[in-house]
XYZ file of C-alpha atoms in Angstrom:
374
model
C 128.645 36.643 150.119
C 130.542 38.545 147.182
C 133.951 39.439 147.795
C 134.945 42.513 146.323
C 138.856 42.682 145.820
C 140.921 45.475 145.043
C 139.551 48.518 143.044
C 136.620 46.485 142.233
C 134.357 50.097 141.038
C 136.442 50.697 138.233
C 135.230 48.024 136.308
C 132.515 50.772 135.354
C 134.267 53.314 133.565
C 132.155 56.163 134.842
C 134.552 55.116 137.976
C 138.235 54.447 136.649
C 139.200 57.806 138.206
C 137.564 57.858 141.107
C 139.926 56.493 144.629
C 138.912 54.499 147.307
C 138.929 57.129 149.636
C 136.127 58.823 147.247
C 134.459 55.194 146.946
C 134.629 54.191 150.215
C 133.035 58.133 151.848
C 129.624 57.268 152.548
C 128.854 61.028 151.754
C 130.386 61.017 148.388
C 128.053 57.798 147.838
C 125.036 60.452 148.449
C 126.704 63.207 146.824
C 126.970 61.596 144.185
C 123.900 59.257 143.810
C 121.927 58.699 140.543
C 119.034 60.588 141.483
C 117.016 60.638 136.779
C 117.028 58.453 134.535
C 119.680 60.853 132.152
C 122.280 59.840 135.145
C 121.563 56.211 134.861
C 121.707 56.061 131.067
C 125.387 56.770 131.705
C 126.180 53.376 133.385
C 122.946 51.174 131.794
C 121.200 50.412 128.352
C 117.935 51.444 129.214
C 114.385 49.907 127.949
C 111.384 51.790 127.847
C 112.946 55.605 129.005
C 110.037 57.426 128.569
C 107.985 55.301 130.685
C 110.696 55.480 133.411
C 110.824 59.296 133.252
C 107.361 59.306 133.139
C 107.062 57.644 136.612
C 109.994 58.970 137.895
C 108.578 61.998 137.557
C 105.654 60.978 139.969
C 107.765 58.675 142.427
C 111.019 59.906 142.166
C 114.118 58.300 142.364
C 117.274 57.532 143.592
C 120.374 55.159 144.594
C 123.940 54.759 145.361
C 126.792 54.101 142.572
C 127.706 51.219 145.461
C 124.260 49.725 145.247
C 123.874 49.748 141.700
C 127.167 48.368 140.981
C 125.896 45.353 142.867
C 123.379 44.884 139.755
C 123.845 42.953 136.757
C 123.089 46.163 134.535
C 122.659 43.818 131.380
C 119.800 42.041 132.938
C 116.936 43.873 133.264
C 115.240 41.013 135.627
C 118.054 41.747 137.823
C 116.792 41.626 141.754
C 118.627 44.693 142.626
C 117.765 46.592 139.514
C 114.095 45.919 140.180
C 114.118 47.521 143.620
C 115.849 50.898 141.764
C 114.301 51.129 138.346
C 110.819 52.731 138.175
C 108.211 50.434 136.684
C 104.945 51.201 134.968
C 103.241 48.953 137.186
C 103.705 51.649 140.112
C 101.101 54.303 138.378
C 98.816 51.447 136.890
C 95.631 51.368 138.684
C 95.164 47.971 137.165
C 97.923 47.127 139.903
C 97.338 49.067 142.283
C 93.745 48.026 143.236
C 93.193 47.784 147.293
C 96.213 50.205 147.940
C 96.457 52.882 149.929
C 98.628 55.955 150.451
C 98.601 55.654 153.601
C 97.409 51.835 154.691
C 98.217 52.017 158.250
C 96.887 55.242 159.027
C 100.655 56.748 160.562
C 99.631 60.355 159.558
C 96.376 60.166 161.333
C 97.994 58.097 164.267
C 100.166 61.056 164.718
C 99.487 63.160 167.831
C 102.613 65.518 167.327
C 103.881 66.096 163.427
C 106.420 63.398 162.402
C 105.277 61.011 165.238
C 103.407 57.843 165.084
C 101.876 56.275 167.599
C 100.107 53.021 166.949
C 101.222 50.650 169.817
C 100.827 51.514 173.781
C 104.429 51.133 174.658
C 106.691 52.682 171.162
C 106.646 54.850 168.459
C 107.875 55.848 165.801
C 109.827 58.820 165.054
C 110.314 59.984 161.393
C 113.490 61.853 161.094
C 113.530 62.802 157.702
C 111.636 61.651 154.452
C 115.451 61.658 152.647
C 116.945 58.211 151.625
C 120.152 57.695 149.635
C 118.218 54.975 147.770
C 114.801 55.144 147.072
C 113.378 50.990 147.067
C 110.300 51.003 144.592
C 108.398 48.399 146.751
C 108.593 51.373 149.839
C 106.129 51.127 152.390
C 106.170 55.031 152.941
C 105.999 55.802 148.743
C 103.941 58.222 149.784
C 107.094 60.618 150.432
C 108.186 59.760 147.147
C 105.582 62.446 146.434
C 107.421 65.147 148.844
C 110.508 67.396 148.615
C 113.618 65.456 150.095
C 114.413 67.320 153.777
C 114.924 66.504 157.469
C 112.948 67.691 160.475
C 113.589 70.552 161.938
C 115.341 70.795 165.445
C 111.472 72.705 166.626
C 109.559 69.508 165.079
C 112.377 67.337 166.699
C 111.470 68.812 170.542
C 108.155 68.462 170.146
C 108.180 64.946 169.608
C 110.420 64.396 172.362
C 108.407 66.131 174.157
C 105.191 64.267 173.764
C 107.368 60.834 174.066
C 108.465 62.263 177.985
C 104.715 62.690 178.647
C 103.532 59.646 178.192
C 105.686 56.691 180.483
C 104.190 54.030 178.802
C 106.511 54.611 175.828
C 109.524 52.701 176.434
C 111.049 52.519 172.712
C 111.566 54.436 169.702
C 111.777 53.360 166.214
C 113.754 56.111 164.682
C 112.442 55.935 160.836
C 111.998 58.084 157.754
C 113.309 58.074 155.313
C 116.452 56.633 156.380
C 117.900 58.589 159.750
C 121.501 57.479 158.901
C 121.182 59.841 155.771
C 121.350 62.045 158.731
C 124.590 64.270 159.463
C 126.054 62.423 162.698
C 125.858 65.922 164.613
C 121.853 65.494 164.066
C 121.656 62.342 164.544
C 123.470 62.016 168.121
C 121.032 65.113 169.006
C 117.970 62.837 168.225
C 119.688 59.912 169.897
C 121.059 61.749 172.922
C 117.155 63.370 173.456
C 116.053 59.967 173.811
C 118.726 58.245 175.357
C 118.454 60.818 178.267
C 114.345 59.806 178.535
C 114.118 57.679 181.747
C 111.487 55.537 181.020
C 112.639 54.927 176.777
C 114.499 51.003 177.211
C 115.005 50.514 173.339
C 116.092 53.001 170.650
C 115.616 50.944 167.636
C 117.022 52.303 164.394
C 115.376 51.670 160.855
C 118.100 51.911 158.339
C 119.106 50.814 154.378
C 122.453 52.291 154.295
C 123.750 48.781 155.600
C 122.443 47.455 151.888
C 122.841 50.627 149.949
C 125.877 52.408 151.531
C 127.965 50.287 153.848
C 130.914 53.006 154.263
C 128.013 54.541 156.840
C 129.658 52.274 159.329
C 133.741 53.126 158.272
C 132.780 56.146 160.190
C 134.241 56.483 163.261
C 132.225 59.223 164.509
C 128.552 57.347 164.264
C 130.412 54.084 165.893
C 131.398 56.460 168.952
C 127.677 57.798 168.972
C 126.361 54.036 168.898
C 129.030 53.227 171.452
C 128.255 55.774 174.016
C 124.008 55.549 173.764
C 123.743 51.970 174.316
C 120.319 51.536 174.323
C 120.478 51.387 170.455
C 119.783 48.935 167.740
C 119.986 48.660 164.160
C 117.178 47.112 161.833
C 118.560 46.518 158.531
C 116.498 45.474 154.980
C 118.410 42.513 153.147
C 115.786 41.531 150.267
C 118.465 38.881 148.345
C 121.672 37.456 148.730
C 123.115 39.433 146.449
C 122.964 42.482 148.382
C 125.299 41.223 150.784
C 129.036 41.553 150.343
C 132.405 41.745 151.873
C 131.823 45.564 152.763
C 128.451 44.321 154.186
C 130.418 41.742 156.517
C 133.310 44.680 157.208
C 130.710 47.235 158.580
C 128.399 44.660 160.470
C 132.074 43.853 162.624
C 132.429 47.601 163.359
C 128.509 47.902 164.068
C 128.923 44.921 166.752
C 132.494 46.366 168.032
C 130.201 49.376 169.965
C 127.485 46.597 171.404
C 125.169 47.662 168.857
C 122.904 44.625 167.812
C 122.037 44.084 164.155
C 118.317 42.690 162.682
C 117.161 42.171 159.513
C 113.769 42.770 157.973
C 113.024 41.461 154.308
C 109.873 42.228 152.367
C 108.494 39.399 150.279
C 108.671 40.973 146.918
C 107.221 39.327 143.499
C 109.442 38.030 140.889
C 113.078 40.021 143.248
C 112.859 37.261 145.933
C 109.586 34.812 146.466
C 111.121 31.658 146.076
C 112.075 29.435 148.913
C 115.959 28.726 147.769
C 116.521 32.261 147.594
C 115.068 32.886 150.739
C 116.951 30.633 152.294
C 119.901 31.421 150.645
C 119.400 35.135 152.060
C 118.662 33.811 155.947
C 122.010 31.754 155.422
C 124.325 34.849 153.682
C 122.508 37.330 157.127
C 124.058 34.747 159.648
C 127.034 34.268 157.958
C 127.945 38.020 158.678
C 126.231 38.119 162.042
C 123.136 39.674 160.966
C 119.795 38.290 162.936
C 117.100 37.611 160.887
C 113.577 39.375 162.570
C 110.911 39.588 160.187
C 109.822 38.768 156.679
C 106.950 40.609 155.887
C 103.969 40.021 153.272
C 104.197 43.301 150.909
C 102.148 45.896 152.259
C 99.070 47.495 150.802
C 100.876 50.632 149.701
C 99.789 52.775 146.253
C 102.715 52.318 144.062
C 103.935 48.768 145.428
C 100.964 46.692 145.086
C 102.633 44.953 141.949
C 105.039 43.323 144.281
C 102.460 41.161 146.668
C 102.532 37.777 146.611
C 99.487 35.056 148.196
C 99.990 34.664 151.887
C 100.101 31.309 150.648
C 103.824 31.985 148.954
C 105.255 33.017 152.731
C 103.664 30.237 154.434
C 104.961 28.147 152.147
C 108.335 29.527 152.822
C 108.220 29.137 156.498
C 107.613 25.870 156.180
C 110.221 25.484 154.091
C 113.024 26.925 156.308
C 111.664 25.181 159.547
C 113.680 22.036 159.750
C 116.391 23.354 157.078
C 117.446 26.729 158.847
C 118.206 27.238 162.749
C 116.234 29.061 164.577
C 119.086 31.498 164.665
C 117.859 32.023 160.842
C 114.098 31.832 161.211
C 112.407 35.033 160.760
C 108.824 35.802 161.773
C 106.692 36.061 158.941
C 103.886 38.627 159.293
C 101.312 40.848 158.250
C 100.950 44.274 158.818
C 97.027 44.951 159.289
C 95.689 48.559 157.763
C 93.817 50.899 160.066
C 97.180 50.917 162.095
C 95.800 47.065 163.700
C 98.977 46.070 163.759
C 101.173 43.033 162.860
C 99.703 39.554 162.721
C 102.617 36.462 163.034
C 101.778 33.715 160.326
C 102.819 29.912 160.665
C 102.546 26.395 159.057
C 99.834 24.271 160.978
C 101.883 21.680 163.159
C 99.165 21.639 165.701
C 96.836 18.757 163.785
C 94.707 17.636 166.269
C 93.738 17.999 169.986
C 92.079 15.646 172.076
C 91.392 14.833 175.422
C 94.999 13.029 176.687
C 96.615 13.509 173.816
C 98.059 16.150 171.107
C 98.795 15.567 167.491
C 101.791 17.536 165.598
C 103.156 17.093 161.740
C 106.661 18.109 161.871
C 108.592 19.717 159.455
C 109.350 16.321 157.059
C 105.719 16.000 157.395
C 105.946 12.692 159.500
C 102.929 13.145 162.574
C 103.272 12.292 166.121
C 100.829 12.045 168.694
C 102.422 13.624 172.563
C 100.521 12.628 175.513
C 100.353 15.716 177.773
C-alpha cells in the first residue's frame, strides 16, 4: 500500500495551488478530469500524439488527476498509464480478431432499455454509460462510442418495473458506466426503488471510483444512503498493487462503517498485470485494507480490448500459484465469461488425478500426490 503524506498532489505543478479540500471533493476529481490528449500533455511527455488523438477520437477518453497521479508518467510501460492511455492496438483489426461489440449479447438480452437479463434470478441495471475514468481494456467499450449521459428517471421506472414483475429476480447489479458517477440524490432514487422490491435480496453495486476516485466514500451523504438500504454491496476493480493506497484503505473503513461489504474483481490484462508475483502481490495489498477478493477474470472478447488477453493457460497458472501461498480469504475465482450471454465458467488447477474404485488420488499444491480412501 502507498502512503500518501501531506500535500502529496503538489508534487505536479499543474496542482501546487490547488487545497485539499479541492483534492480531496470527489466532484472536483470529475470536474476536473483529463478527458484529450491536449489536457494530458500538460502533466506527461507524450509518444506517438497523433496516434492517441487518432483513437481517442474513436474510443474516447478519460480519468481522474487522483488516478493518474498514481502513474509513473515517465514510464510509458507504466500499469496504470496503460489502462488510461489510448493504444493503437484498440482500432487494429490485426488485434482485434474474434471480438465483438457486444460478446455477451446484453443489448439483445434486454427486455426493457438499459436492462439485462441473462441469468434467471438477477440483472443488471445500467445506470448511466458515464465513468470518471474510462479503463481501455472495458468490457462495455462499446459506450466509448456514445455521448456520456445517465438514464432518465422514465427509463429508470420502467426497469423497475419489469424487475417487480418477474419474482424470480432477487438481485440487481447496478452497472454502467459507473453508478457512483451518479449525483447521490439519483442514486438513492435507484437504490430506494429497489430496496423497497420485496422479493430483490442483493443490490450489488459495480463501481471504479474506489480505484479512480476514493473521496466518493469521504462523503457523508452516500455512506448514510449505504447505511440505511442495507441490502447493498460494493464490487470494486483493483488490476495492480499500485492502485491501492492510503486513501484506498481510508474509504474502504468508512464503506464497512455502514455494513456495506466490499469485493474485488480484477481482469487479467497483458503486459499491466499477468504475472503471478504481481498477482499475488495485489490479492495480499486487497486484504490488507479489507477488500475480498471475488473474481479474476480472463479478458473478455470485446472490440477494442482484445490486445489485452492472455492463454487461459496464464490464469491457471496463476491459480495454482496462489493456492497454497494465499488464504482462501485471498483466493479469487478465476473465470470465463462465455459469449452468447452463456455465462461464466469457474477455471481450476487439476488436483483430482485419479479415481478409482476405493480410493481417490489428489496432487496438492507443492505438487506432492496422495491417495484418500473414501
Amino acid at each position: 500500500m502507498r502512503i500518501l503524506e501531506g500535500d502529496y498532489w503538489k508534487e505536479i505543478p499543474l496542482y501546487e495551488n490547488i487545497s485539499e479540500k479541492e483534492w480531496k471533493d470527489w466532484k472536483w476529481q470529475i470536474r476536473n478530469r483529463f478527458k484529450t490528449i491536449e489536457d494530458l500533455k500538460k502533466i506527461i511527455k507524450l509518444q506517438n500524439e497523433e496516434t492517441l488523438k487518432k483513437v481517442s477520437e474513436i474510443y474516447h477518453f478519460g480519468t481522474t488527476p487522483y488516478y493518474i497521479f498514481l502513474a509513473d508518467r515517465q514510464n510509458p510501460n507504466d500499469p496504470i498509464l496503460k489502462q488510461i492511455l489510448p493504444d493503437e492496438k484498440e482500432i487494429d483489426e490485426n488485434y482485434q480478431q474474434g471480438a465483438f461489440l457486444d460478446p455477451f449479447l446484453e443489448d439483445e438480452k434486454s427486455p426493457v432499455e438499459g436492462l439485462t437479463h441473462r441469468y434467471p434470478d438477477r440483472v443488471l441495471f445500467r445506470a448511466t454509460n458515464f465513468c470518471s475514468v474510462y479503463c481501455r481494456h472495458c468490457m462495455r467499450k462499446r459506450m466509448f462510442l456514445e455521448d456520456e449521459r445517465s438514464r432518465t428517471k422514465q427509463e429508470y421506472d420502467r426497469m423497475f418495473e419489469y424487475i417487480k414483475s418477474n419474482k424470480n429476480i432477487k438481485e440487481v447489479l447496478v452497472s454502467g458506466g459507473d453508478p457512483l458517477t451518479l449525483p447521490n440524490s439519483k442514486l438513492e432514487y435507484i437504490i430506494k426503488n429497489l430496496y423497497e422490491i420485496d422479493h430483490i435480496d442483493v443490490i450489488r453495486i459495480g463501481s471504479r471510483e474506489l480505484v479512480a476516485n476514493p473521496f466518493r466514500f469521504y462523503d457523508e451523504e452516500l455512506l448514510e444512503i449505504f447505511y440505511k438500504y442495507d441490502k447493498v454491496w460494493l464490487v470494486t476493480h483493483f488490476n495492480h498493487p499500485n492502485e491501492i493506497t492510503s486513501e484506498t484503505k481510508k474509504a474502504v473503513k468508512n464503506i464497512l462503517s455502514t455494513g456495506t461489504p466490499v469485493l474485488n474483481q480484477t481482469v487479467l490484462l497483458k503486459d499491466i498485470n499477468d504475472d503471478k508475483y504481481t498477482i499475488e502481490n495485489l490479492m495480499r495489498e486487497l486484504l490488507k485494507v479489507k477488500i475480498k477478493p471475488y473474481y479474476l477474470f480472463h479478458c473478455d472478447p470485446t472490440k477494442g480490448v482484445y490486445h489485452f488477453k492472455t492463454g487461459i493457460e496464464k490464469g491457471i497458472e496463476i491459480m495454482e500459484y496462489l493456492r497454497g501461498r494465499v488464504s482462501g480469504l485471498g483466493n479469487p475465482t478465476f473465470a470465463v465469461d462465455l459469449i452468447n450471454g452463456l455465462g461464466k465458467v469457474p477455471l481450476l488447477p487439476q488436483y483430482l488425478i485419479e479415481k478409482k474404485e476405493n480410493y481417490y488420488k489428489f496432487r496438492n499444491y507443492e505438487g506432492k500426490e496422495v491417495e484418500v480412501k473414501i
